[in-house]
Amino acid sequence: MGHENMEPTNHEPPESRSPAVSGRLPPPPRAAARRPGRRGLLGHAPLTVRLLCLGGLGLLLVALWLVASSWVVRRFGMTVPGEVAARSPGPKGTREGRVQFTYVVKGQEYSAEEAVDEAALDRLHSGAQVQVRVLSAWPSRPLLVEPAGHAGRGNGVALAFALLGNVALGVLLRRCLREPLKQRALVREGIATEGVVVRKEVGSGRRASWGVQYCYRAPRHGAAPAVADKEWQVRMAVGRADFEAVQVGATVLVLYDPRQPSRSVIYPFAAYEAIDPSADPPSGEWRGERPA
């Protein structure tokens, strides 16, 4: 759902914060909860964005694991002798190769493989001695320290890219959730007033959309809360059921931000509601139908 500021109109909505409106909701701050039948907070984000965020989080956890595991082995591990079992050159165009080595921890032999520089590889014939860093409680995760292996190289760069990627995805997710978060804040902190529906609009894009324009009186930006001297007209995107139920000219319950009165929401059409049972309006009366 979205809404935008419009130019003032000649419609004359009821005075702000009438006694009838004031009795409909408890004064702010209110407790807010998802309205039954509406999407949850994450449901407002496209599936593609949610999958990207899930993948980004997985990559971040992998990068953290690689960095942390290498640091723990180097910081708390012990150095044990090892022996080269075999070696092999790296791909053409690279200045590295791979060496296989064995080592013993607590009387049990283990084997591992790691990349090394080409210069070091030339010295590592079969049976040559190497130094291995390993945790006695985790012997299958060694690090070649003499000569220095390439394990752990680039992990910091990978972690930095993973962090930046997740920050970017977080910004994207925040944009997707901006409207429901704004509605939740208005339900919690908004000032109640009466508004009038002045227009209904059907979107002409590829995806069906419905909107309702409504007007209400509220203070100008920066004015005292008790002063209602400006008429605001706002457009709000609504669901099809709400669009069909509301009629032009109907009275609706509006919640506006006292710090920025042009930000508002039609309360019955919001994704959130005040969870105090006394705040629930009578059925139909505030869903865009004039009381009898």
GROMACS .gro file of C-alpha atoms in nm:
model
  292
    1MET     CA    1   0.000   0.000   0.000
    2GLY     CA    2   0.121   0.354  -0.072
    3HIS     CA    3   0.001   0.710  -0.047
    4GLU     CA    4   0.112   1.050  -0.166
    5ASN     CA    5   0.036   1.413  -0.087
    6MET     CA    6  -0.209   1.594  -0.311
    7GLU     CA    7  -0.308   1.959  -0.348
    8PRO     CA    8  -0.576   2.094  -0.109
    9THR     CA    9  -0.933   2.063  -0.239
   10ASN     CA   10  -1.261   2.238  -0.172
   11HIS     CA   11  -1.407   1.942   0.018
   12GLU     CA   12  -1.501   2.020   0.375
   13PRO     CA   13  -1.434   1.719   0.601
   14PRO     CA   14  -1.551   1.722   0.962
   15GLU     CA   15  -1.342   1.906   1.218
   16SER     CA   16  -1.025   1.722   1.330
   17ARG     CA   17  -1.045   1.495   1.632
   18SER     CA   18  -1.419   1.512   1.684
   19PRO     CA   19  -1.555   1.347   2.002
   20ALA     CA   20  -1.685   1.055   1.795
   21VAL     CA   21  -1.341   0.988   1.651
   22SER     CA   22  -1.162   1.033   1.981
   23GLY     CA   23  -1.368   0.754   2.133
   24ARG     CA   24  -1.291   0.502   1.859
   25LEU     CA   25  -0.927   0.441   1.945
   26PRO     CA   26  -0.725   0.470   2.265
   27PRO     CA   27  -0.481   0.762   2.274
   28PRO     CA   28  -0.132   0.698   2.139
   29PRO     CA   29   0.094   0.517   2.190
   30ARG     CA   30  -0.111   0.210   2.102
   31ALA     CA   31  -0.017  -0.154   2.061
   32ALA     CA   32  -0.046  -0.261   1.696
   33ALA     CA   33  -0.079  -0.604   1.538
   34ARG     CA   34  -0.126  -0.738   1.187
   35ARG     CA   35  -0.488  -0.719   1.082
   36PRO     CA   36  -0.643  -1.065   1.029
   37GLY     CA   37  -0.636  -1.168   0.666
   38ARG     CA   38  -0.357  -0.925   0.572
   39ARG     CA   39  -0.004  -1.020   0.470
   40GLY     CA   40   0.267  -1.032   0.731
   41LEU     CA   41   0.548  -0.780   0.724
   42LEU     CA   42   0.781  -0.992   0.508
   43GLY     CA   43   0.489  -1.078   0.281
   44HIS     CA   44   0.506  -0.724   0.141
   45ALA     CA   45   0.851  -0.798  -0.007
   46PRO     CA   46   0.860  -0.976  -0.347
   47LEU     CA   47   0.963  -1.341  -0.339
   48THR     CA   48   1.277  -1.258  -0.542
   49VAL     CA   49   1.392  -1.007  -0.279
   50ARG     CA   50   1.327  -1.254   0.003
   51LEU     CA   51   1.525  -1.526  -0.177
   52LEU     CA   52   1.813  -1.287  -0.243
   53CYS     CA   53   1.820  -1.187   0.123
   54LEU     CA   54   1.818  -1.551   0.228
   55GLY     CA   55   2.104  -1.630  -0.012
   56GLY     CA   56   2.298  -1.323   0.101
   57LEU     CA   57   2.262  -1.427   0.463
   58GLY     CA   58   2.385  -1.777   0.379
   59LEU     CA   59   2.693  -1.639   0.200
   60LEU     CA   60   2.763  -1.409   0.493
   61LEU     CA   61   2.749  -1.701   0.737
   62VAL     CA   62   2.987  -1.903   0.517
   63ALA     CA   63   3.232  -1.611   0.496
   64LEU     CA   64   3.216  -1.561   0.872
   65TRP     CA   65   3.277  -1.932   0.926
   66LEU     CA   66   3.585  -1.936   0.701
   67VAL     CA   67   3.738  -1.629   0.865
   68ALA     CA   68   3.659  -1.743   1.219
   69SER     CA   69   3.778  -2.100   1.172
   70SER     CA   70   4.113  -1.992   1.024
   71TRP     CA   71   4.165  -1.740   1.305
   72VAL     CA   72   4.083  -1.994   1.577
   73VAL     CA   73   4.327  -2.250   1.434
   74ARG     CA   74   4.607  -1.993   1.403
   75ARG     CA   75   4.540  -1.842   1.745
   76PHE     CA   76   4.475  -2.150   1.958
   77GLY     CA   77   4.618  -2.439   1.755
   78MET     CA   78   4.944  -2.627   1.805
   79THR     CA   79   5.223  -2.677   1.552
   80VAL     CA   80   5.297  -3.037   1.453
   81PRO     CA   81   5.540  -3.181   1.193
   82GLY     CA   82   5.405  -3.305   0.864
   83GLU     CA   83   5.539  -3.484   0.558
   84VAL     CA   84   5.475  -3.418   0.189
   85ALA     CA   85   5.297  -3.708   0.021
   86ALA     CA   86   5.252  -3.566  -0.329
   87ARG     CA   87   5.248  -3.242  -0.520
   88SER     CA   88   5.091  -3.114  -0.840
   89PRO     CA   89   5.128  -2.795  -1.045
   90GLY     CA   90   4.847  -2.547  -1.059
   91PRO     CA   91   4.651  -2.443  -1.371
   92LYS     CA   92   4.847  -2.277  -1.650
   93GLY     CA   93   4.891  -1.906  -1.597
   94THR     CA   94   4.894  -1.930  -1.218
   95ARG     CA   95   5.196  -1.908  -0.991
   96GLU     CA   96   5.088  -2.171  -0.743
   97GLY     CA   97   5.051  -2.546  -0.705
   98ARG     CA   98   4.898  -2.792  -0.464
   99VAL     CA   99   5.071  -3.009  -0.209
  100GLN     CA  100   4.934  -3.312  -0.026
  101PHE     CA  101   5.075  -3.380   0.319
  102THR     CA  102   5.022  -3.603   0.620
  103TYR     CA  103   5.052  -3.527   0.992
  104VAL     CA  104   4.985  -3.703   1.321
  105VAL     CA  105   4.765  -3.581   1.608
  106LYS     CA  106   4.722  -3.792   1.923
  107GLY     CA  107   4.871  -4.096   1.751
  108GLN     CA  108   4.635  -4.085   1.453
  109GLU     CA  109   4.750  -3.992   1.104
  110TYR     CA  110   4.559  -3.739   0.897
  111SER     CA  111   4.604  -3.612   0.543
  112ALA     CA  112   4.518  -3.281   0.380
  113GLU     CA  113   4.586  -3.073   0.071
  114GLU     CA  114   4.661  -2.704   0.034
  115ALA     CA  115   4.774  -2.455  -0.230
  116VAL     CA  116   5.124  -2.302  -0.203
  117ASP     CA  117   5.333  -2.058  -0.404
  118GLU     CA  118   5.519  -2.197  -0.706
  119ALA     CA  119   5.856  -2.120  -0.546
  120ALA     CA  120   5.767  -2.320  -0.237
  121LEU     CA  121   5.630  -2.606  -0.448
  122ASP     CA  122   5.969  -2.650  -0.618
  123ARG     CA  123   6.128  -2.728  -0.278
  124LEU     CA  124   5.857  -2.968  -0.161
  125HIS     CA  125   5.960  -3.305  -0.299
  126SER     CA  126   5.795  -3.623  -0.173
  127GLY     CA  127   5.896  -3.686   0.188
  128ALA     CA  128   5.992  -3.323   0.261
  129GLN     CA  129   5.909  -3.195   0.607
  130VAL     CA  130   5.645  -2.925   0.662
  131GLN     CA  131   5.493  -2.754   0.966
  132VAL     CA  132   5.120  -2.778   1.026
  133ARG     CA  133   4.899  -2.574   1.259
  134VAL     CA  134   4.605  -2.772   1.396
  135LEU     CA  135   4.363  -2.789   1.687
  136SER     CA  136   4.380  -3.113   1.883
  137ALA     CA  137   4.000  -3.105   1.920
  138TRP     CA  138   3.955  -3.042   1.547
  139PRO     CA  139   4.240  -3.227   1.375
  140SER     CA  140   4.076  -3.244   1.032
  141ARG     CA  141   4.108  -2.867   0.977
  142PRO     CA  142   4.485  -2.799   0.945
  143LEU     CA  143   4.670  -2.494   0.819
  144LEU     CA  144   5.006  -2.525   0.645
  145VAL     CA  145   5.237  -2.270   0.810
  146GLU     CA  146   5.586  -2.369   0.686
  147PRO     CA  147   5.589  -2.314   0.399
  148ALA     CA  148   5.286  -2.085   0.423
  149GLY     CA  149   4.977  -2.221   0.253
  150HIS     CA  150   4.702  -2.026   0.087
  151ALA     CA  151   4.423  -2.141   0.318
  152GLY     CA  152   4.244  -1.836   0.454
  153ARG     CA  153   4.369  -1.605   0.180
  154GLY     CA  154   4.089  -1.390   0.044
  155ASN     CA  155   3.852  -1.475   0.328
  156GLY     CA  156   3.863  -1.118   0.455
  157VAL     CA  157   3.782  -0.985   0.107
  158ALA     CA  158   3.499  -1.235   0.073
  159LEU     CA  159   3.363  -1.129   0.411
  160ALA     CA  160   3.379  -0.762   0.313
  161PHE     CA  161   3.188  -0.827  -0.010
  162ALA     CA  162   2.933  -1.039   0.177
  163LEU     CA  163   2.880  -0.759   0.428
  164LEU     CA  164   2.840  -0.495   0.157
  165GLY     CA  165   2.602  -0.720  -0.036
  166ASN     CA  166   2.387  -0.778   0.271
  167VAL     CA  167   2.380  -0.405   0.346
  168ALA     CA  168   2.255  -0.341  -0.008
  169LEU     CA  169   1.994  -0.616   0.025
  170GLY     CA  170   1.890  -0.472   0.360
  171VAL     CA  171   1.832  -0.131   0.199
  172LEU     CA  172   1.627  -0.296  -0.077
  173LEU     CA  173   1.422  -0.492   0.176
  174ARG     CA  174   1.367  -0.177   0.379
  175ARG     CA  175   1.228  -0.001   0.072
  176CYS     CA  176   0.988  -0.289   0.012
  177LEU     CA  177   0.872  -0.276   0.374
  178ARG     CA  178   0.862   0.104   0.401
  179GLU     CA  179   0.486   0.133   0.350
  180PRO     CA  180   0.373  -0.138   0.598
  181LEU     CA  181   0.622  -0.006   0.854
  182LYS     CA  182   0.483   0.343   0.803
  183GLN     CA  183   0.129   0.215   0.850
  184ARG     CA  184   0.225   0.033   1.168
  185ALA     CA  185   0.384   0.350   1.304
  186LEU     CA  186   0.071   0.549   1.222
  187VAL     CA  187  -0.151   0.295   1.399
  188ARG     CA  188   0.073   0.322   1.704
  189GLU     CA  189   0.129   0.697   1.714
  190GLY     CA  190  -0.122   0.856   1.475
  191ILE     CA  191  -0.381   1.117   1.570
  192ALA     CA  192  -0.737   1.012   1.484
  193THR     CA  193  -0.959   1.237   1.275
  194GLU     CA  194  -1.249   1.206   1.032
  195GLY     CA  195  -1.191   1.211   0.659
  196VAL     CA  196  -1.403   1.196   0.345
  197VAL     CA  197  -1.341   0.978   0.037
  198VAL     CA  198  -1.328   1.211  -0.264
  199ARG     CA  199  -1.223   0.977  -0.547
  200LYS     CA  200  -1.166   0.613  -0.641
  201GLU     CA  201  -0.903   0.519  -0.900
  202VAL     CA  202  -0.818   0.201  -1.087
  203GLY     CA  203  -0.459   0.168  -1.207
  204SER     CA  204  -0.395   0.127  -1.580
  205GLY     CA  205  -0.061  -0.053  -1.556
  206ARG     CA  206   0.023  -0.416  -1.629
  207ARG     CA  207  -0.070  -0.515  -1.273
  208ALA     CA  208  -0.413  -0.436  -1.136
  209SER     CA  209  -0.410  -0.167  -0.866
  210TRP     CA  210  -0.671   0.029  -0.678
  211GLY     CA  211  -0.646   0.362  -0.502
  212VAL     CA  212  -0.862   0.588  -0.288
  213GLN     CA  213  -0.818   0.962  -0.248
  214TYR     CA  214  -0.943   1.113   0.076
  215CYS     CA  215  -0.924   1.447   0.250
  216TYR     CA  216  -0.908   1.551   0.613
  217ARG     CA  217  -0.819   1.852   0.824
  218ALA     CA  218  -0.498   1.857   1.028
  219PRO     CA  219  -0.239   2.112   1.140
  220ARG     CA  220   0.016   2.247   0.901
  221HIS     CA  221   0.370   2.113   0.937
  222GLY     CA  222   0.517   2.258   1.255
  223ALA     CA  223   0.189   2.399   1.382
  224ALA     CA  224   0.047   2.327   1.726
  225PRO     CA  225  -0.148   1.996   1.738
  226ALA     CA  226  -0.467   2.172   1.844
  227VAL     CA  227  -0.470   2.394   1.533
  228ALA     CA  228  -0.654   2.238   1.238
  229ASP     CA  229  -0.609   2.498   0.967
  230LYS     CA  230  -0.518   2.301   0.656
  231GLU     CA  231  -0.699   2.049   0.443
  232TRP     CA  232  -0.487   1.758   0.322
  233GLN     CA  233  -0.578   1.532   0.033
  234VAL     CA  234  -0.392   1.200   0.012
  235ARG     CA  235  -0.401   0.896  -0.211
  236MET     CA  236  -0.376   0.549  -0.057
  237ALA     CA  237  -0.334   0.220  -0.243
  238VAL     CA  238  -0.589  -0.031  -0.116
  239GLY     CA  239  -0.695  -0.389  -0.180
  240ARG     CA  240  -0.971  -0.472  -0.422
  241ALA     CA  241  -1.219  -0.567  -0.149
  242ASP     CA  242  -1.169  -0.235   0.032
  243PHE     CA  243  -1.190  -0.047  -0.299
  244GLU     CA  244  -1.523  -0.204  -0.387
  245ALA     CA  245  -1.666  -0.157  -0.037
  246VAL     CA  246  -1.593   0.213   0.004
  247GLN     CA  247  -1.807   0.480  -0.164
  248VAL     CA  248  -1.715   0.832  -0.275
  249GLY     CA  249  -1.834   1.075  -0.008
  250ALA     CA  250  -1.811   0.818   0.270
  251THR     CA  251  -1.673   0.915   0.609
  252VAL     CA  252  -1.361   0.724   0.709
  253LEU     CA  253  -1.138   0.712   1.014
  254VAL     CA  254  -0.796   0.863   0.936
  255LEU     CA  255  -0.475   0.847   1.141
  256TYR     CA  256  -0.212   1.113   1.067
  257ASP     CA  257   0.139   1.175   1.190
  258PRO     CA  258   0.135   1.475   1.428
  259ARG     CA  259   0.494   1.562   1.325
  260GLN     CA  260   0.411   1.543   0.952
  261PRO     CA  261   0.032   1.570   0.912
  262SER     CA  262   0.043   1.497   0.538
  263ARG     CA  263   0.141   1.139   0.624
  264SER     CA  264  -0.173   0.947   0.700
  265VAL     CA  265  -0.364   0.625   0.649
  266ILE     CA  266  -0.728   0.519   0.639
  267TYR     CA  267  -0.734   0.308   0.952
  268PRO     CA  268  -0.974   0.029   0.839
  269PHE     CA  269  -0.768  -0.020   0.520
  270ALA     CA  270  -0.431  -0.039   0.697
  271ALA     CA  271  -0.240  -0.367   0.727
  272TYR     CA  272  -0.227  -0.317   1.106
  273GLU     CA  273  -0.482  -0.246   1.375
  274ALA     CA  274  -0.482  -0.144   1.738
  275ILE     CA  275  -0.511  -0.465   1.939
  276ASP     CA  276  -0.703  -0.311   2.229
  277PRO     CA  277  -1.054  -0.467   2.192
  278SER     CA  278  -1.211  -0.134   2.283
  279ALA     CA  279  -1.048   0.019   1.975
  280ASP     CA  280  -1.238  -0.203   1.729
  281PRO     CA  281  -1.507   0.009   1.557
  282PRO     CA  282  -1.854  -0.132   1.494
  283SER     CA  283  -1.868  -0.350   1.185
  284GLY     CA  284  -1.907  -0.146   0.865
  285GLU     CA  285  -1.933   0.196   1.030
  286TRP     CA  286  -1.574   0.296   0.968
  287ARG     CA  287  -1.506   0.095   0.654
  288GLY     CA  288  -1.620   0.378   0.429
  289GLU     CA  289  -1.994   0.374   0.497
  290ARG     CA  290  -2.170   0.670   0.649
  291PRO     CA  291  -2.336   0.587   0.983
  292ALA     CA  292  -2.711   0.571   0.965
   0.00000   0.00000   0.00000
